C-alpha cells in the first residue's frame, strides 16, 4: 500500500509540472507581460515608462526561461518561469495586486469556504442517496416516474435561479435569515443555513437521478435475487446489499470532490458575500488579478490529484477484494 | 442591405449542413436507422425535439446578418444625379431583428411591468391646466408605446388583451386543425386505411412515429406563439428592462447565443476527442501514454478556473488589438467563438477517455483481428470498423453535453468570463436582472422571462438526450 501511494505521488509530479506549464503558457506566452500591463493600466494613453514600472513592481521584467545576463544558477532562477511558476511547488504564490501575500490569504479564507462546502456536501450526499433509495424502492411506480420527471426538471434549472430565488423568498419576502454576509462564532449558523440549503436543493436533481441509475443497475444482479430468495425483506436487501455494492461507483464520483471543497463554490460564495476562496477567485477574475487566478488554478489541480489518490484508497475500504501493489 | 457573414453564422450553418448530411448518410446504415426510429417512437423525445426545433428556427433566423442601408434625406435628389455608392450602417442586424423591428425599436424610458400602459416608477409629470399654467404632479407616466393604441381610455386594456387572446386562440386552433388534418390524411394514405382510423391511430399512439406528442406540442407552441405575437404588436408582453428595452426581444435574441455555445463547442470538442481517443486506444504504447498524459493534465485543472484563466487571457488579446474588428458585433462574435473554443478545449477529455476505453475493447475483437490479418491498413480499420461502432457513444455525448453547456454559459457570464457584455444572452440577462429583485417593489419580469425560456430549452434538451440515450445505448436498447 505504501509503495503504491509513493508511486502514485510520483506519477502526480509530471502532471503537476504539465499543469504548471499550461498555466505558464496561458499567462505569459499567449500574452506578453507588456500586453497585461497595458490591459491593467488602461489601453489608451499608457507610457512605456508606466509599463516598465508595472512590470518591475511585479517581477515581470525578467526573461521567460533563460536569463543570459545572469551567472551560475541564476541563468535559470532569475526568470519569470522560475520566480512565478516553479516556486508554486514550494507554496510560494507571490503577491496579489493589492500587495497581500496570496498564500496567507488562501489559508485565512479556507475556513469560511469549508464551513459552507462541507455541510452542503455531507447533507447533499445524505439527502440525494436517501431519495435515490426511495425511488429505487418504489421503482416502476407512479412515484418513481414522477420523481424522475421532477429530477429532470430540477436539473434543467440553472444554479443561478436557485440562489436568486432562494435569497428572494427566504431573506426578502419571509425575512428569516440575513440575505448575505458572514460572521464567526456561534452566530454563524444564521448566515450558513441558507447557502447550505440552497446548495443541497440545487444538487438534488442530477445526483438523485444518477444514484438511482446506479442502484437500478445493482438491483438487476444475481446476488440481489439470491438475497430475496433466501427471504430477506426488500429494505434489508436495499440497505445491506444494494447500497454497499453500489458504493464503488458512488465513491468514484464523490471522493474526487472532497479535496475540492476547500476551493469553495464560486457562485454561492459570491452571492452570499462569504469571504471564502470562491469569492476570492471571482474577485480576482473581475479585477483581472492574474497572480491570484494562477495560484488558484495550481491549487485546484493539486487538490484534484489528491482526490484521485483518495478515491483509490477509499476503494480498499469498501471492497476488500481490491489490493494495490 | 449588405449581407454580413459573422464567423459564428458560418459555423452554425456549417453545423446544420453537417447534421443534414449525417441524417442522409445514416438512412443507409440499418443500425443507426433503427436507433433513430426508436427515438421517433419516444413521445417525450419527439415532443422535446419539436420544442428544440422551434428554438433552432429562432436561432437560425438570428444567424443571417446584414448591415441595413442608410436612408439619407437626399435620395430623391441623388436619384436624378449620378449613382452614389451605398452607405451602410455600422450596426449589424439579423433577419430576426428585421422581423422583430417593432420590438427592437420601441424602447421605453425605463422599467415597465408586463403588459403595462404606465411605467413602473412614479415620475414628475408636467400638466398644463385650463388656465394655461404648468403644474407638476407625481404619477406613473404613460408609456410611449405600451398600449399606445388605447389612447386615453386605459381602462379598456383588459378587454383588449382578452380580445387579442381569443383571436390568438381562434387562429391557433385553425392552423393546428389544418396541420392535424394534413397529418391524418398523409397517414391514411401511407397506411392505406380510412380517415377515421388514421385519427384513432394518432390519438392512441399506434403510429410508427410519435405524431400525437408532436401535434400536442405544436398546439401549445402555436397557442403561445400566436398569443405572444398578437400582444407584442402593441404591448411589452414581458415588460421592459432598466433601459426600456423590450424583454421579449432580449429573450428571443438570447436563444441564438445559447445555441451557438451549445452547438459550436461540440464542433471544437468532437474532432479532438474522437481523433485522440481512437488513436490512443488503437495504437496503445507511447501514443497512448502521451495522450493519456495530455488529458489527465487538462482534466486535473478545475474546469471553471481553466476557463477563467483562458478567457482572461483572450480578453487581453482582444483589448490590445482593437484594429482587428470592424464592428462591435464582430468583436462580440469573436469573443463568443473564443468562448466556444475554450469550452471545447476544456471539455473534450471526458469523451476522449470514454472513446479510448471503448476502442481498447473493440480492437481485441475477432473482426478487427481478422481485418489486421488481411493486412487492412490501420487507417482503414479505424475509419471502417472502429469509428462506426463508436458512433452511439459520440451521439449520446453530444446531446448530453448540449444542456450542460447552455447552463454553463449562464454561470460563466455571471462570473464575468462569459460572452461579451454587449451580447444578449441568458447569462447577461440574469446578471443584469439579479439585483432588480432587491428593488422595492421587486422587478421580477426579466428574470422570470429568462427563467422560462432557458428552462424550456434545457428541459427539452435533457429529455431529448434521455430519449436518444435510451435508443442508442446498446445495453438499454437490448432491454427495451
PDB file of C-alpha atoms in Angstrom, chain B residues 197-476:
ATOM      1  CA  UNK B 197     -58.878   5.012 -38.475  1.00  0.00           C
ATOM      2  CA  UNK B 198     -55.922   7.350 -39.068  1.00  0.00           C
ATOM      3  CA  UNK B 199     -57.255   9.759 -36.470  1.00  0.00           C
ATOM      4  CA  UNK B 200     -57.729   6.916 -34.000  1.00  0.00           C
ATOM      5  CA  UNK B 201     -54.195   5.664 -34.543  1.00  0.00           C
ATOM      6  CA  UNK B 202     -52.732   9.099 -33.988  1.00  0.00           C
ATOM      7  CA  UNK B 203     -54.816   9.562 -30.854  1.00  0.00           C
ATOM      8  CA  UNK B 204     -53.860   6.147 -29.426  1.00  0.00           C
ATOM      9  CA  UNK B 205     -50.204   6.496 -30.481  1.00  0.00           C
ATOM     10  CA  UNK B 206     -50.288   3.414 -32.690  1.00  0.00           C
ATOM     11  CA  UNK B 207     -48.166   5.054 -35.372  1.00  0.00           C
ATOM     12  CA  UNK B 208     -44.502   4.368 -36.000  1.00  0.00           C
ATOM     13  CA  UNK B 209     -43.731   7.956 -35.164  1.00  0.00           C
ATOM     14  CA  UNK B 210     -44.959   9.773 -32.061  1.00  0.00           C
ATOM     15  CA  UNK B 211     -47.359  12.006 -34.036  1.00  0.00           C
ATOM     16  CA  UNK B 212     -49.686  12.687 -31.157  1.00  0.00           C
ATOM     17  CA  UNK B 213     -46.961  14.117 -28.908  1.00  0.00           C
ATOM     18  CA  UNK B 214     -45.653  16.308 -31.724  1.00  0.00           C
ATOM     19  CA  UNK B 215     -49.129  17.556 -32.555  1.00  0.00           C
ATOM     20  CA  UNK B 216     -49.856  18.328 -28.912  1.00  0.00           C
ATOM     21  CA  UNK B 217     -46.642  20.292 -28.555  1.00  0.00           C
ATOM     22  CA  UNK B 218     -47.296  22.111 -31.814  1.00  0.00           C
ATOM     23  CA  UNK B 219     -50.719  23.085 -30.478  1.00  0.00           C
ATOM     24  CA  UNK B 220     -49.144  24.511 -27.338  1.00  0.00           C
ATOM     25  CA  UNK B 221     -46.407  26.305 -29.294  1.00  0.00           C
ATOM     26  CA  UNK B 222     -48.912  27.782 -31.753  1.00  0.00           C
ATOM     27  CA  UNK B 223     -51.100  28.970 -28.937  1.00  0.00           C
ATOM     28  CA  UNK B 224     -48.253  30.618 -27.040  1.00  0.00           C
ATOM     29  CA  UNK B 225     -46.539  31.933 -30.147  1.00  0.00           C
ATOM     30  CA  UNK B 226     -49.608  33.482 -31.748  1.00  0.00           C
ATOM     31  CA  UNK B 227     -50.798  34.932 -28.435  1.00  0.00           C
ATOM     32  CA  UNK B 228     -47.371  36.481 -27.909  1.00  0.00           C
ATOM     33  CA  UNK B 229     -47.411  37.827 -31.435  1.00  0.00           C
ATOM     34  CA  UNK B 230     -50.890  39.314 -31.046  1.00  0.00           C
ATOM     35  CA  UNK B 231     -49.975  41.008 -27.797  1.00  0.00           C
ATOM     36  CA  UNK B 232     -46.438  42.043 -28.697  1.00  0.00           C
ATOM     37  CA  UNK B 233     -47.681  44.250 -31.519  1.00  0.00           C
ATOM     38  CA  UNK B 234     -48.970  46.859 -29.106  1.00  0.00           C
ATOM     39  CA  UNK B 235     -47.727  45.866 -25.662  1.00  0.00           C
ATOM     40  CA  UNK B 236     -44.500  44.892 -23.964  1.00  0.00           C
ATOM     41  CA  UNK B 237     -45.538  41.333 -23.191  1.00  0.00           C
ATOM     42  CA  UNK B 238     -42.735  40.673 -20.736  1.00  0.00           C
ATOM     43  CA  UNK B 239     -42.268  44.284 -19.752  1.00  0.00           C
ATOM     44  CA  UNK B 240     -39.181  46.377 -20.324  1.00  0.00           C
ATOM     45  CA  UNK B 241     -35.836  46.418 -18.582  1.00  0.00           C
ATOM     46  CA  UNK B 242     -33.804  49.173 -16.991  1.00  0.00           C
ATOM     47  CA  UNK B 243     -33.046  50.991 -20.223  1.00  0.00           C
ATOM     48  CA  UNK B 244     -36.547  50.411 -21.516  1.00  0.00           C
ATOM     49  CA  UNK B 245     -35.763  47.599 -23.935  1.00  0.00           C
ATOM     50  CA  UNK B 246     -38.428  45.001 -24.539  1.00  0.00           C
ATOM     51  CA  UNK B 247     -37.705  41.831 -22.564  1.00  0.00           C
ATOM     52  CA  UNK B 248     -39.359  39.539 -25.109  1.00  0.00           C
ATOM     53  CA  UNK B 249     -36.904  40.780 -27.713  1.00  0.00           C
ATOM     54  CA  UNK B 250     -33.970  40.118 -25.413  1.00  0.00           C
ATOM     55  CA  UNK B 251     -35.160  36.620 -24.611  1.00  0.00           C
ATOM     56  CA  UNK B 252     -35.534  35.744 -28.281  1.00  0.00           C
ATOM     57  CA  UNK B 253     -32.076  37.117 -29.020  1.00  0.00           C
ATOM     58  CA  UNK B 254     -30.613  35.060 -26.169  1.00  0.00           C
ATOM     59  CA  UNK B 255     -31.663  31.873 -27.909  1.00  0.00           C
ATOM     60  CA  UNK B 256     -29.032  32.198 -30.579  1.00  0.00           C
ATOM     61  CA  UNK B 257     -26.235  32.747 -28.077  1.00  0.00           C
ATOM     62  CA  UNK B 258     -27.284  29.665 -26.154  1.00  0.00           C
ATOM     63  CA  UNK B 259     -27.443  27.589 -29.337  1.00  0.00           C
ATOM     64  CA  UNK B 260     -24.053  28.788 -30.555  1.00  0.00           C
ATOM     65  CA  UNK B 261     -22.477  27.918 -27.229  1.00  0.00           C
ATOM     66  CA  UNK B 262     -24.178  24.543 -27.125  1.00  0.00           C
ATOM     67  CA  UNK B 263     -23.517  23.549 -30.722  1.00  0.00           C
ATOM     68  CA  UNK B 264     -20.308  25.192 -31.883  1.00  0.00           C
ATOM     69  CA  UNK B 265     -18.485  23.970 -28.789  1.00  0.00           C
ATOM     70  CA  UNK B 266     -19.137  20.407 -29.866  1.00  0.00           C
ATOM     71  CA  UNK B 267     -17.616  21.263 -33.216  1.00  0.00           C
ATOM     72  CA  UNK B 268     -14.361  22.059 -31.419  1.00  0.00           C
ATOM     73  CA  UNK B 269     -14.569  19.231 -28.938  1.00  0.00           C
ATOM     74  CA  UNK B 270     -15.578  16.421 -31.262  1.00  0.00           C
ATOM     75  CA  UNK B 271     -12.554  16.177 -33.581  1.00  0.00           C
ATOM     76  CA  UNK B 272     -10.160  16.416 -30.635  1.00  0.00           C
ATOM     77  CA  UNK B 273     -11.952  13.805 -28.559  1.00  0.00           C
ATOM     78  CA  UNK B 274     -12.633  11.365 -31.384  1.00  0.00           C
ATOM     79  CA  UNK B 275      -9.236  11.552 -33.005  1.00  0.00           C
ATOM     80  CA  UNK B 276      -7.170  11.395 -29.832  1.00  0.00           C
ATOM     81  CA  UNK B 277      -9.397   8.835 -28.126  1.00  0.00           C
ATOM     82  CA  UNK B 278      -9.433   6.424 -31.041  1.00  0.00           C
ATOM     83  CA  UNK B 279      -5.752   6.792 -31.764  1.00  0.00           C
ATOM     84  CA  UNK B 280      -4.804   6.272 -28.112  1.00  0.00           C
ATOM     85  CA  UNK B 281      -6.974   3.199 -27.785  1.00  0.00           C
ATOM     86  CA  UNK B 282      -5.945   1.647 -31.075  1.00  0.00           C
ATOM     87  CA  UNK B 283      -2.207   2.204 -31.181  1.00  0.00           C
ATOM     88  CA  UNK B 284      -1.512   1.983 -27.439  1.00  0.00           C
ATOM     89  CA  UNK B 285       2.157   2.207 -26.455  1.00  0.00           C
ATOM     90  CA  UNK B 286       3.759   5.612 -26.264  1.00  0.00           C
ATOM     91  CA  UNK B 287       0.982   7.293 -28.237  1.00  0.00           C
ATOM     92  CA  UNK B 288      -1.465   6.153 -25.588  1.00  0.00           C
ATOM     93  CA  UNK B 289       0.830   7.311 -22.783  1.00  0.00           C
ATOM     94  CA  UNK B 290       1.230  10.721 -24.352  1.00  0.00           C
ATOM     95  CA  UNK B 291      -2.476  11.253 -24.964  1.00  0.00           C
ATOM     96  CA  UNK B 292      -3.368   9.980 -21.507  1.00  0.00           C
ATOM     97  CA  UNK B 293      -0.868  12.397 -20.013  1.00  0.00           C
ATOM     98  CA  UNK B 294      -2.379  15.209 -22.040  1.00  0.00           C
ATOM     99  CA  UNK B 295      -5.934  14.631 -20.920  1.00  0.00           C
ATOM    100  CA  UNK B 296      -5.068  13.835 -17.322  1.00  0.00           C
ATOM    101  CA  UNK B 297      -3.199  17.132 -17.121  1.00  0.00           C
ATOM    102  CA  UNK B 298      -6.013  19.105 -18.680  1.00  0.00           C
ATOM    103  CA  UNK B 299      -8.762  17.441 -16.697  1.00  0.00           C
ATOM    104  CA  UNK B 300      -6.907  17.895 -13.427  1.00  0.00           C
ATOM    105  CA  UNK B 301      -7.302  21.657 -13.725  1.00  0.00           C
ATOM    106  CA  UNK B 302     -10.763  22.514 -12.369  1.00  0.00           C
ATOM    107  CA  UNK B 303     -12.887  23.477 -15.367  1.00  0.00           C
ATOM    108  CA  UNK B 304     -14.086  26.896 -14.248  1.00  0.00           C
ATOM    109  CA  UNK B 305     -10.590  28.024 -13.315  1.00  0.00           C
ATOM    110  CA  UNK B 306      -9.070  26.900 -16.589  1.00  0.00           C
ATOM    111  CA  UNK B 307     -11.860  28.647 -18.460  1.00  0.00           C
ATOM    112  CA  UNK B 308     -11.388  31.751 -16.325  1.00  0.00           C
ATOM    113  CA  UNK B 309      -7.666  31.815 -16.998  1.00  0.00           C
ATOM    114  CA  UNK B 310      -8.133  31.270 -20.725  1.00  0.00           C
ATOM    115  CA  UNK B 311     -10.908  33.855 -21.026  1.00  0.00           C
ATOM    116  CA  UNK B 312      -8.883  36.431 -19.113  1.00  0.00           C
ATOM    117  CA  UNK B 313      -6.019  35.929 -21.497  1.00  0.00           C
ATOM    118  CA  UNK B 314      -8.287  36.115 -24.522  1.00  0.00           C
ATOM    119  CA  UNK B 315      -9.696  39.330 -23.139  1.00  0.00           C
ATOM    120  CA  UNK B 316      -6.203  40.772 -23.080  1.00  0.00           C
ATOM    121  CA  UNK B 317      -5.636  39.751 -26.695  1.00  0.00           C
ATOM    122  CA  UNK B 318      -8.932  41.297 -27.817  1.00  0.00           C
ATOM    123  CA  UNK B 319      -8.449  44.500 -25.867  1.00  0.00           C
ATOM    124  CA  UNK B 320      -4.922  45.076 -27.066  1.00  0.00           C
ATOM    125  CA  UNK B 321      -5.821  44.509 -30.722  1.00  0.00           C
ATOM    126  CA  UNK B 322      -8.836  46.733 -31.387  1.00  0.00           C
ATOM    127  CA  UNK B 323      -7.761  47.110 -35.005  1.00  0.00           C
ATOM    128  CA  UNK B 324      -8.879  43.550 -35.846  1.00  0.00           C
ATOM    129  CA  UNK B 325     -12.569  44.274 -35.596  1.00  0.00           C
ATOM    130  CA  UNK B 326     -14.592  46.449 -37.945  1.00  0.00           C
ATOM    131  CA  UNK B 327     -17.767  46.486 -35.863  1.00  0.00           C
ATOM    132  CA  UNK B 328     -18.670  45.866 -32.243  1.00  0.00           C
ATOM    133  CA  UNK B 329     -20.763  42.914 -33.373  1.00  0.00           C
ATOM    134  CA  UNK B 330     -17.681  41.297 -34.883  1.00  0.00           C
ATOM    135  CA  UNK B 331     -15.767  41.716 -31.651  1.00  0.00           C
ATOM    136  CA  UNK B 332     -18.600  40.251 -29.592  1.00  0.00           C
ATOM    137  CA  UNK B 333     -18.909  37.446 -32.095  1.00  0.00           C
ATOM    138  CA  UNK B 334     -15.229  36.597 -31.935  1.00  0.00           C
ATOM    139  CA  UNK B 335     -15.380  36.593 -28.183  1.00  0.00           C
ATOM    140  CA  UNK B 336     -18.315  34.198 -28.341  1.00  0.00           C
ATOM    141  CA  UNK B 337     -16.383  31.913 -30.651  1.00  0.00           C
ATOM    142  CA  UNK B 338     -13.325  32.078 -28.440  1.00  0.00           C
ATOM    143  CA  UNK B 339     -15.505  31.083 -25.515  1.00  0.00           C
ATOM    144  CA  UNK B 340     -16.803  28.114 -27.520  1.00  0.00           C
ATOM    145  CA  UNK B 341     -13.241  27.197 -28.387  1.00  0.00           C
ATOM    146  CA  UNK B 342     -12.134  27.376 -24.766  1.00  0.00           C
ATOM    147  CA  UNK B 343     -15.128  25.387 -23.569  1.00  0.00           C
ATOM    148  CA  UNK B 344     -14.378  22.827 -26.251  1.00  0.00           C
ATOM    149  CA  UNK B 345     -10.725  22.509 -25.331  1.00  0.00           C
ATOM    150  CA  UNK B 346     -11.562  22.098 -21.652  1.00  0.00           C
ATOM    151  CA  UNK B 347     -14.373  19.594 -22.132  1.00  0.00           C
ATOM    152  CA  UNK B 348     -13.074  17.054 -24.628  1.00  0.00           C
ATOM    153  CA  UNK B 349     -11.296  14.953 -22.004  1.00  0.00           C
ATOM    154  CA  UNK B 350     -14.370  13.087 -20.742  1.00  0.00           C
ATOM    155  CA  UNK B 351     -15.473  11.903 -24.169  1.00  0.00           C
ATOM    156  CA  UNK B 352     -11.879  11.125 -25.125  1.00  0.00           C
ATOM    157  CA  UNK B 353     -11.481   8.831 -22.110  1.00  0.00           C
ATOM    158  CA  UNK B 354     -14.721   7.024 -22.959  1.00  0.00           C
ATOM    159  CA  UNK B 355     -13.732   6.535 -26.584  1.00  0.00           C
ATOM    160  CA  UNK B 356     -10.272   5.313 -25.671  1.00  0.00           C
ATOM    161  CA  UNK B 357     -11.732   2.709 -23.321  1.00  0.00           C
ATOM    162  CA  UNK B 358     -14.209   1.520 -25.914  1.00  0.00           C
ATOM    163  CA  UNK B 359     -11.548   1.339 -28.637  1.00  0.00           C
ATOM    164  CA  UNK B 360      -9.338  -0.717 -26.337  1.00  0.00           C
ATOM    165  CA  UNK B 361     -12.192  -3.197 -26.048  1.00  0.00           C
ATOM    166  CA  UNK B 362     -13.046  -3.163 -29.757  1.00  0.00           C
ATOM    167  CA  UNK B 363      -9.525  -3.707 -31.035  1.00  0.00           C
ATOM    168  CA  UNK B 364      -9.353  -7.098 -29.326  1.00  0.00           C
ATOM    169  CA  UNK B 365     -12.481  -8.365 -31.080  1.00  0.00           C
ATOM    170  CA  UNK B 366     -12.225 -11.024 -33.765  1.00  0.00           C
ATOM    171  CA  UNK B 367     -13.363  -8.908 -36.677  1.00  0.00           C
ATOM    172  CA  UNK B 368     -10.665  -6.340 -36.051  1.00  0.00           C
ATOM    173  CA  UNK B 369      -8.069  -9.079 -35.750  1.00  0.00           C
ATOM    174  CA  UNK B 370      -9.383 -10.609 -38.950  1.00  0.00           C
ATOM    175  CA  UNK B 371      -9.020  -7.266 -40.673  1.00  0.00           C
ATOM    176  CA  UNK B 372      -5.482  -6.975 -39.364  1.00  0.00           C
ATOM    177  CA  UNK B 373      -4.715 -10.492 -40.594  1.00  0.00           C
ATOM    178  CA  UNK B 374      -5.914  -9.439 -44.041  1.00  0.00           C
ATOM    179  CA  UNK B 375      -3.396  -6.600 -43.874  1.00  0.00           C
ATOM    180  CA  UNK B 376      -6.040  -3.904 -43.987  1.00  0.00           C
ATOM    181  CA  UNK B 377      -4.301  -0.639 -43.256  1.00  0.00           C
ATOM    182  CA  UNK B 378      -4.651   0.879 -39.805  1.00  0.00           C
ATOM    183  CA  UNK B 379      -6.319   3.963 -41.184  1.00  0.00           C
ATOM    184  CA  UNK B 380      -8.930   1.888 -42.943  1.00  0.00           C
ATOM    185  CA  UNK B 381      -9.591  -0.231 -39.863  1.00  0.00           C
ATOM    186  CA  UNK B 382     -10.070   2.905 -37.820  1.00  0.00           C
ATOM    187  CA  UNK B 383     -12.384   4.512 -40.327  1.00  0.00           C
ATOM    188  CA  UNK B 384     -14.372   1.478 -41.439  1.00  0.00           C
ATOM    189  CA  UNK B 385     -14.501  -0.809 -38.444  1.00  0.00           C
ATOM    190  CA  UNK B 386     -13.855   1.123 -35.268  1.00  0.00           C
ATOM    191  CA  UNK B 387     -15.357   4.558 -35.807  1.00  0.00           C
ATOM    192  CA  UNK B 388     -18.828   3.357 -36.866  1.00  0.00           C
ATOM    193  CA  UNK B 389     -19.006   1.222 -33.743  1.00  0.00           C
ATOM    194  CA  UNK B 390     -18.252   4.229 -31.560  1.00  0.00           C
ATOM    195  CA  UNK B 391     -20.953   6.351 -33.141  1.00  0.00           C
ATOM    196  CA  UNK B 392     -23.516   5.729 -30.419  1.00  0.00           C
ATOM    197  CA  UNK B 393     -21.157   6.999 -27.703  1.00  0.00           C
ATOM    198  CA  UNK B 394     -20.462  10.135 -29.714  1.00  0.00           C
ATOM    199  CA  UNK B 395     -24.123  10.872 -30.368  1.00  0.00           C
ATOM    200  CA  UNK B 396     -25.097  10.298 -26.738  1.00  0.00           C
ATOM    201  CA  UNK B 397     -22.261  12.524 -25.526  1.00  0.00           C
ATOM    202  CA  UNK B 398     -23.232  15.287 -27.953  1.00  0.00           C
ATOM    203  CA  UNK B 399     -26.852  15.543 -26.897  1.00  0.00           C
ATOM    204  CA  UNK B 400     -25.961  15.172 -23.222  1.00  0.00           C
ATOM    205  CA  UNK B 401     -23.399  17.987 -23.407  1.00  0.00           C
ATOM    206  CA  UNK B 402     -25.721  20.479 -25.020  1.00  0.00           C
ATOM    207  CA  UNK B 403     -27.826  21.259 -21.968  1.00  0.00           C
ATOM    208  CA  UNK B 404     -24.865  21.469 -19.626  1.00  0.00           C
ATOM    209  CA  UNK B 405     -23.173  23.920 -21.990  1.00  0.00           C
ATOM    210  CA  UNK B 406     -26.239  26.147 -22.093  1.00  0.00           C
ATOM    211  CA  UNK B 407     -26.320  26.143 -18.294  1.00  0.00           C
ATOM    212  CA  UNK B 408     -22.584  26.789 -18.139  1.00  0.00           C
ATOM    213  CA  UNK B 409     -22.932  29.863 -20.339  1.00  0.00           C
ATOM    214  CA  UNK B 410     -25.250  31.495 -17.808  1.00  0.00           C
ATOM    215  CA  UNK B 411     -22.902  30.815 -14.922  1.00  0.00           C
ATOM    216  CA  UNK B 412     -19.820  31.948 -16.814  1.00  0.00           C
ATOM    217  CA  UNK B 413     -21.490  35.159 -17.936  1.00  0.00           C
ATOM    218  CA  UNK B 414     -22.439  35.822 -14.342  1.00  0.00           C
ATOM    219  CA  UNK B 415     -18.865  35.277 -13.190  1.00  0.00           C
ATOM    220  CA  UNK B 416     -17.754  37.730 -15.839  1.00  0.00           C
ATOM    221  CA  UNK B 417     -15.918  35.243 -18.056  1.00  0.00           C
ATOM    222  CA  UNK B 418     -18.751  34.525 -20.437  1.00  0.00           C
ATOM    223  CA  UNK B 419     -19.905  36.260 -23.564  1.00  0.00           C
ATOM    224  CA  UNK B 420     -19.281  39.906 -24.331  1.00  0.00           C
ATOM    225  CA  UNK B 421     -21.364  42.117 -22.018  1.00  0.00           C
ATOM    226  CA  UNK B 422     -22.953  43.800 -25.030  1.00  0.00           C
ATOM    227  CA  UNK B 423     -24.155  40.478 -26.411  1.00  0.00           C
ATOM    228  CA  UNK B 424     -27.627  39.484 -25.298  1.00  0.00           C
ATOM    229  CA  UNK B 425     -27.626  36.074 -23.675  1.00  0.00           C
ATOM    230  CA  UNK B 426     -29.434  34.340 -20.844  1.00  0.00           C
ATOM    231  CA  UNK B 427     -26.359  34.831 -18.691  1.00  0.00           C
ATOM    232  CA  UNK B 428     -26.100  38.565 -19.251  1.00  0.00           C
ATOM    233  CA  UNK B 429     -29.867  38.927 -18.772  1.00  0.00           C
ATOM    234  CA  UNK B 430     -29.701  37.155 -15.418  1.00  0.00           C
ATOM    235  CA  UNK B 431     -26.617  39.096 -14.476  1.00  0.00           C
ATOM    236  CA  UNK B 432     -28.289  42.426 -15.208  1.00  0.00           C
ATOM    237  CA  UNK B 433     -31.509  41.419 -13.514  1.00  0.00           C
ATOM    238  CA  UNK B 434     -30.211  39.789 -10.361  1.00  0.00           C
ATOM    239  CA  UNK B 435     -30.184  42.976  -8.317  1.00  0.00           C
ATOM    240  CA  UNK B 436     -33.618  44.034  -9.525  1.00  0.00           C
ATOM    241  CA  UNK B 437     -35.384  41.671  -7.143  1.00  0.00           C
ATOM    242  CA  UNK B 438     -33.943  43.724  -4.301  1.00  0.00           C
ATOM    243  CA  UNK B 439     -35.772  46.817  -5.522  1.00  0.00           C
ATOM    244  CA  UNK B 440     -38.978  47.902  -3.856  1.00  0.00           C
ATOM    245  CA  UNK B 441     -41.348  46.833  -5.418  1.00  0.00           C
ATOM    246  CA  UNK B 442     -39.371  44.000  -6.986  1.00  0.00           C
ATOM    247  CA  UNK B 443     -38.724  43.922 -10.707  1.00  0.00           C
ATOM    248  CA  UNK B 444     -39.248  40.270 -11.490  1.00  0.00           C
ATOM    249  CA  UNK B 445     -40.159  40.041 -15.157  1.00  0.00           C
ATOM    250  CA  UNK B 446     -36.699  39.999 -16.744  1.00  0.00           C
ATOM    251  CA  UNK B 447     -35.642  37.128 -14.545  1.00  0.00           C
ATOM    252  CA  UNK B 448     -38.923  35.306 -14.977  1.00  0.00           C
ATOM    253  CA  UNK B 449     -38.777  35.560 -18.761  1.00  0.00           C
ATOM    254  CA  UNK B 450     -35.159  34.402 -18.887  1.00  0.00           C
ATOM    255  CA  UNK B 451     -36.028  31.599 -16.499  1.00  0.00           C
ATOM    256  CA  UNK B 452     -38.991  30.334 -18.505  1.00  0.00           C
ATOM    257  CA  UNK B 453     -37.209  30.366 -21.854  1.00  0.00           C
ATOM    258  CA  UNK B 454     -33.985  28.885 -20.541  1.00  0.00           C
ATOM    259  CA  UNK B 455     -35.803  26.258 -18.510  1.00  0.00           C
ATOM    260  CA  UNK B 456     -37.833  25.127 -21.527  1.00  0.00           C
ATOM    261  CA  UNK B 457     -34.742  24.955 -23.691  1.00  0.00           C
ATOM    262  CA  UNK B 458     -32.675  22.981 -21.204  1.00  0.00           C
ATOM    263  CA  UNK B 459     -35.556  20.723 -20.194  1.00  0.00           C
ATOM    264  CA  UNK B 460     -36.269  19.887 -23.816  1.00  0.00           C
ATOM    265  CA  UNK B 461     -32.586  19.204 -24.415  1.00  0.00           C
ATOM    266  CA  UNK B 462     -32.388  16.970 -21.346  1.00  0.00           C
ATOM    267  CA  UNK B 463     -35.475  14.991 -22.296  1.00  0.00           C
ATOM    268  CA  UNK B 464     -34.284  14.567 -25.868  1.00  0.00           C
ATOM    269  CA  UNK B 465     -30.893  13.464 -24.548  1.00  0.00           C
ATOM    270  CA  UNK B 466     -32.598  10.803 -22.451  1.00  0.00           C
ATOM    271  CA  UNK B 467     -34.607   9.565 -25.396  1.00  0.00           C
ATOM    272  CA  UNK B 468     -31.509   9.445 -27.606  1.00  0.00           C
ATOM    273  CA  UNK B 469     -29.518   7.649 -24.934  1.00  0.00           C
ATOM    274  CA  UNK B 470     -32.253   5.078 -24.433  1.00  0.00           C
ATOM    275  CA  UNK B 471     -32.392   4.472 -28.156  1.00  0.00           C
ATOM    276  CA  UNK B 472     -28.665   4.325 -28.839  1.00  0.00           C
ATOM    277  CA  UNK B 473     -27.199   2.703 -25.746  1.00  0.00           C
ATOM    278  CA  UNK B 474     -26.822  -0.970 -26.667  1.00  0.00           C
ATOM    279  CA  UNK B 475     -27.228  -2.039 -23.032  1.00  0.00           C
ATOM    280  CA  UNK B 476     -30.545  -0.225 -22.720  1.00  0.00           C
TER     281      UNK B 476
END
